[in-house]
PDB file of C-alpha atoms in Angstrom:
ATOM      1  CA  MET A   1      75.881 107.269 127.996  1.00 50.00           C
ATOM      2  CA  GLY A   2      77.406 107.524 124.699  1.00 70.00           C
ATOM      3  CA  ARG A   3      75.894 108.156 121.255  1.00 87.00           C
ATOM      4  CA  ASP A   4      75.224 105.291 118.711  1.00 93.00           C
ATOM      5  CA  THR A   5      77.068 106.337 115.470  1.00 94.00           C
ATOM      6  CA  ILE A   6      75.744 103.606 113.289  1.00 95.00           C
ATOM      7  CA  ALA A   7      72.072 104.172 114.194  1.00 96.00           C
ATOM      8  CA  ASP A   8      72.811 108.287 113.609  1.00 95.00           C
ATOM      9  CA  VAL A   9      74.473 107.423 109.777  1.00 95.00           C
ATOM     10  CA  ILE A  10      71.162 104.866 109.410  1.00 95.00           C
ATOM     11  CA  THR A  11      68.704 107.384 110.509  1.00 95.00           C
ATOM     12  CA  SER A  12      70.413 110.195 108.407  1.00 95.00           C
ATOM     13  CA  ILE A  13      70.603 108.159 105.204  1.00 94.00           C
ATOM     14  CA  ARG A  14      66.962 106.726 105.913  1.00 92.00           C
ATOM     15  CA  ASN A  15      65.495 110.281 106.343  1.00 93.00           C
ATOM     16  CA  ALA A  16      67.102 111.903 103.402  1.00 92.00           C
ATOM     17  CA  ASP A  17      65.737 109.082 100.921  1.00 89.00           C
ATOM     18  CA  MET A  18      62.136 109.288 102.838  1.00 87.00           C
ATOM     19  CA  ASN A  19      62.486 113.496 101.959  1.00 89.00           C
ATOM     20  CA  LYS A  20      64.040 112.632  98.662  1.00 87.00           C
ATOM     21  CA  LYS A  21      67.133 114.663  99.558  1.00 90.00           C
ATOM     22  CA  GLY A  22      70.035 113.924  97.207  1.00 90.00           C
ATOM     23  CA  THR A  23      72.606 114.819  99.723  1.00 95.00           C
ATOM     24  CA  VAL A  24      73.378 113.556 103.199  1.00 96.00           C
ATOM     25  CA  ARG A  25      76.091 115.078 106.062  1.00 96.00           C
ATOM     26  CA  ILE A  26      77.396 112.682 108.556  1.00 96.00           C
ATOM     27  CA  ALA A  27      80.139 112.559 111.141  1.00 95.00           C
ATOM     28  CA  SER A  28      83.461 110.603 109.975  1.00 96.00           C
ATOM     29  CA  THR A  29      84.580 107.797 112.194  1.00 96.00           C
ATOM     30  CA  ASN A  30      86.116 104.526 111.479  1.00 96.00           C
ATOM     31  CA  ILE A  31      83.101 102.553 111.417  1.00 96.00           C
ATOM     32  CA  THR A  32      81.085 104.889 109.639  1.00 96.00           C
ATOM     33  CA  GLU A  33      83.368 105.158 106.979  1.00 97.00           C
ATOM     34  CA  ASN A  34      83.687 101.412 106.610  1.00 97.00           C
ATOM     35  CA  ILE A  35      79.935 101.068 106.399  1.00 97.00           C
ATOM     36  CA  VAL A  36      79.695 104.102 103.739  1.00 97.00           C
ATOM     37  CA  LYS A  37      82.460 102.081 101.880  1.00 97.00           C
ATOM     38  CA  ILE A  38      80.009  98.902 101.788  1.00 97.00           C
ATOM     39  CA  LEU A  39      77.095 101.152 100.797  1.00 95.00           C
ATOM     40  CA  LEU A  40      79.023 102.451  98.004  1.00 95.00           C
ATOM     41  CA  ARG A  41      80.110  99.481  96.596  1.00 96.00           C
ATOM     42  CA  GLU A  42      76.785  97.826  96.809  1.00 93.00           C
ATOM     43  CA  GLY A  43      75.144 100.676  94.681  1.00 91.00           C
ATOM     44  CA  PHE A  44      72.955 102.216  97.362  1.00 91.00           C
ATOM     45  CA  ILE A  45      75.569 105.465  97.337  1.00 93.00           C
ATOM     46  CA  GLU A  46      76.523 107.377  94.764  1.00 94.00           C
ATOM     47  CA  ASN A  47      79.378 109.342  95.681  1.00 95.00           C
ATOM     48  CA  VAL A  48      81.105 110.149  99.230  1.00 97.00           C
ATOM     49  CA  ARG A  49      83.438 113.007  99.731  1.00 97.00           C
ATOM     50  CA  LYS A  50      85.307 113.982 103.044  1.00 97.00           C
ATOM     51  CA  HIS A  51      85.870 117.258 104.223  1.00 96.00           C
ATOM     52  CA  ARG A  52      87.084 119.132 107.538  1.00 96.00           C
ATOM     53  CA  GLU A  53      84.891 121.957 109.612  1.00 95.00           C
ATOM     54  CA  ASN A  54      86.170 123.295 112.417  1.00 95.00           C
ATOM     55  CA  ASN A  55      88.673 120.288 113.466  1.00 95.00           C
ATOM     56  CA  LYS A  56      86.024 117.737 112.721  1.00 96.00           C
ATOM     57  CA  TYR A  57      85.494 115.479 109.815  1.00 97.00           C
ATOM     58  CA  PHE A  58      82.419 115.009 107.944  1.00 97.00           C
ATOM     59  CA  LEU A  59      81.506 112.773 105.186  1.00 97.00           C
ATOM     60  CA  GLY A  60      79.002 114.289 102.408  1.00 97.00           C
ATOM     61  CA  LEU A  61      77.153 111.493 100.862  1.00 96.00           C
ATOM     62  CA  THR A  62      75.123 111.910  97.461  1.00 96.00           C
ATOM     63  CA  LEU A  63      72.370 109.245  97.402  1.00 93.00           C
ATOM     64  CA  GLN A  64      71.632 107.180  94.389  1.00 87.00           C
ATOM     65  CA  PRO A  65      68.484 108.758  92.572  1.00 81.00           C
ATOM     66  CA  ARG A  66      65.423 106.566  92.484  1.00 70.00           C
ATOM     67  CA  ARG A  67      64.582 105.319  88.906  1.00 65.00           C
ATOM     68  CA  ASN A  68      60.849 106.658  89.665  1.00 61.00           C
ATOM     69  CA  ARG A  69      60.780 109.025  92.433  1.00 56.00           C
ATOM     70  CA  LYS A  70      57.069 108.627  92.924  1.00 61.00           C
ATOM     71  CA  GLY A  71      56.886 104.892  93.393  1.00 56.00           C
ATOM     72  CA  PRO A  72      57.371 102.924  96.315  1.00 52.00           C
ATOM     73  CA  TYR A  73      60.844 102.080  95.580  1.00 53.00           C
ATOM     74  CA  ARG A  74      63.124 103.084  99.022  1.00 68.00           C
ATOM     75  CA  THR A  75      66.387 102.022 100.392  1.00 78.00           C
ATOM     76  CA  ILE A  76      65.340 100.491 103.859  1.00 89.00           C
ATOM     77  CA  LEU A  77      67.971 100.462 106.484  1.00 93.00           C
ATOM     78  CA  LYS A  78      67.303  98.947 109.682  1.00 96.00           C
ATOM     79  CA  ARG A  79      69.372  98.747 112.725  1.00 96.00           C
ATOM     80  CA  ILE A  80      69.925  95.244 114.612  1.00 97.00           C
ATOM     81  CA  SER A  81      72.691  95.068 117.092  1.00 96.00           C
ATOM     82  CA  ARG A  82      72.494  98.078 119.326  1.00 94.00           C
ATOM     83  CA  PRO A  83      74.361  99.321 122.738  1.00 94.00           C
ATOM     84  CA  GLY A  84      71.733  97.894 125.073  1.00 94.00           C
ATOM     85  CA  LEU A  85      71.088  94.502 122.998  1.00 96.00           C
ATOM     86  CA  ARG A  86      74.338  92.622 121.250  1.00 97.00           C
ATOM     87  CA  ILE A  87      73.121  90.445 118.522  1.00 97.00           C
ATOM     88  CA  TYR A  88      76.143  87.993 117.083  1.00 98.00           C
ATOM     89  CA  SER A  89      75.947  84.903 114.549  1.00 97.00           C
ATOM     90  CA  ASN A  90      78.347  82.767 113.333  1.00 96.00           C
ATOM     91  CA  TYR A  91      78.959  82.540 109.741  1.00 96.00           C
ATOM     92  CA  GLN A  92      76.239  79.803 109.396  1.00 96.00           C
ATOM     93  CA  ARG A  93      73.723  81.434 110.636  1.00 97.00           C
ATOM     94  CA  ILE A  94      73.841  84.752 109.291  1.00 97.00           C
ATOM     95  CA  PRO A  95      70.307  85.861 107.901  1.00 96.00           C
ATOM     96  CA  ARG A  96      69.766  85.965 104.588  1.00 95.00           C
ATOM     97  CA  ILE A  97      67.535  89.016 103.549  1.00 94.00           C
ATOM     98  CA  LEU A  98      65.317  89.114 100.665  1.00 91.00           C
ATOM     99  CA  GLY A  99      66.397  85.078  99.921  1.00 91.00           C
ATOM    100  CA  GLY A 100      69.972  86.870  99.315  1.00 90.00           C
ATOM    101  CA  MET A 101      68.956  90.142  97.604  1.00 92.00           C
ATOM    102  CA  GLY A 102      69.468  92.544 100.697  1.00 94.00           C
ATOM    103  CA  ILE A 103      72.567  92.870 102.345  1.00 96.00           C
ATOM    104  CA  VAL A 104      73.741  92.395 106.214  1.00 97.00           C
ATOM    105  CA  ILE A 105      76.642  94.162 107.139  1.00 98.00           C
ATOM    106  CA  LEU A 106      78.564  92.545 110.182  1.00 97.00           C
ATOM    107  CA  SER A 107      81.470  93.766 112.363  1.00 98.00           C
ATOM    108  CA  THR A 108      83.886  90.887 112.404  1.00 98.00           C
ATOM    109  CA  SER A 109      87.088  90.263 113.707  1.00 97.00           C
ATOM    110  CA  ARG A 110      88.499  91.175 110.083  1.00 97.00           C
ATOM    111  CA  GLY A 111      86.881  94.556 110.003  1.00 97.00           C
ATOM    112  CA  ILE A 112      83.329  95.543 108.818  1.00 97.00           C
ATOM    113  CA  MET A 113      81.931  93.342 105.880  1.00 97.00           C
ATOM    114  CA  THR A 114      78.969  92.077 104.488  1.00 97.00           C
ATOM    115  CA  ASP A 115      77.231  88.819 104.718  1.00 97.00           C
ATOM    116  CA  ARG A 116      78.511  87.412 101.593  1.00 97.00           C
ATOM    117  CA  GLU A 117      82.022  88.360 102.203  1.00 97.00           C
ATOM    118  CA  ALA A 118      81.669  86.835 105.807  1.00 98.00           C
ATOM    119  CA  ARG A 119      80.238  83.370 104.555  1.00 97.00           C
ATOM    120  CA  LEU A 120      83.198  83.180 101.879  1.00 97.00           C
ATOM    121  CA  GLU A 121      85.518  83.731 104.554  1.00 97.00           C
ATOM    122  CA  GLY A 122      83.961  81.552 107.081  1.00 98.00           C
ATOM    123  CA  ILE A 123      83.722  84.003 110.294  1.00 97.00           C
ATOM    124  CA  GLY A 124      80.825  85.670 111.942  1.00 97.00           C
ATOM    125  CA  GLY A 125      80.236  88.351 114.093  1.00 98.00           C
ATOM    126  CA  GLU A 126      78.118  91.172 114.949  1.00 98.00           C
ATOM    127  CA  ILE A 127      75.105  91.754 113.253  1.00 98.00           C
ATOM    128  CA  LEU A 128      74.930  95.689 112.739  1.00 97.00           C
ATOM    129  CA  CYS A 129      72.214  96.122 110.184  1.00 97.00           C
ATOM    130  CA  TYR A 130      70.024  94.849 107.198  1.00 97.00           C
ATOM    131  CA  ILE A 131      69.708  96.766 103.831  1.00 95.00           C
ATOM    132  CA  TRP A 132      67.265  95.846 101.203  1.00 90.00           C
TER     133      TRP A 132
END
């Protein structure tokens, strides 16, 4: 059985955020790079740096600092579709997280994109994760 790299990325970011760490190092693949680009564009990640160690590429992520480190403000990432149960949706039935304040990341035939982009283009796909 293969590894679920998307779940590894989500778990690494969630654990770093809960433990108030500023940086995370994750393995670099095409899927993880596209997900990180979306997180960077939406403001959940402050900076991304790609580096190489022993012929393997890694992404060094700098998480967005919380406004109030003691408060309950946290980035919540939840994996939806997984290797044992794939969840697909057409563009009309893509869920709205927190009334549109959250983000749904989809894997479509045109690449990995957010729910807003998929609705504008009129395409559906596999629901990878929710972010709010």
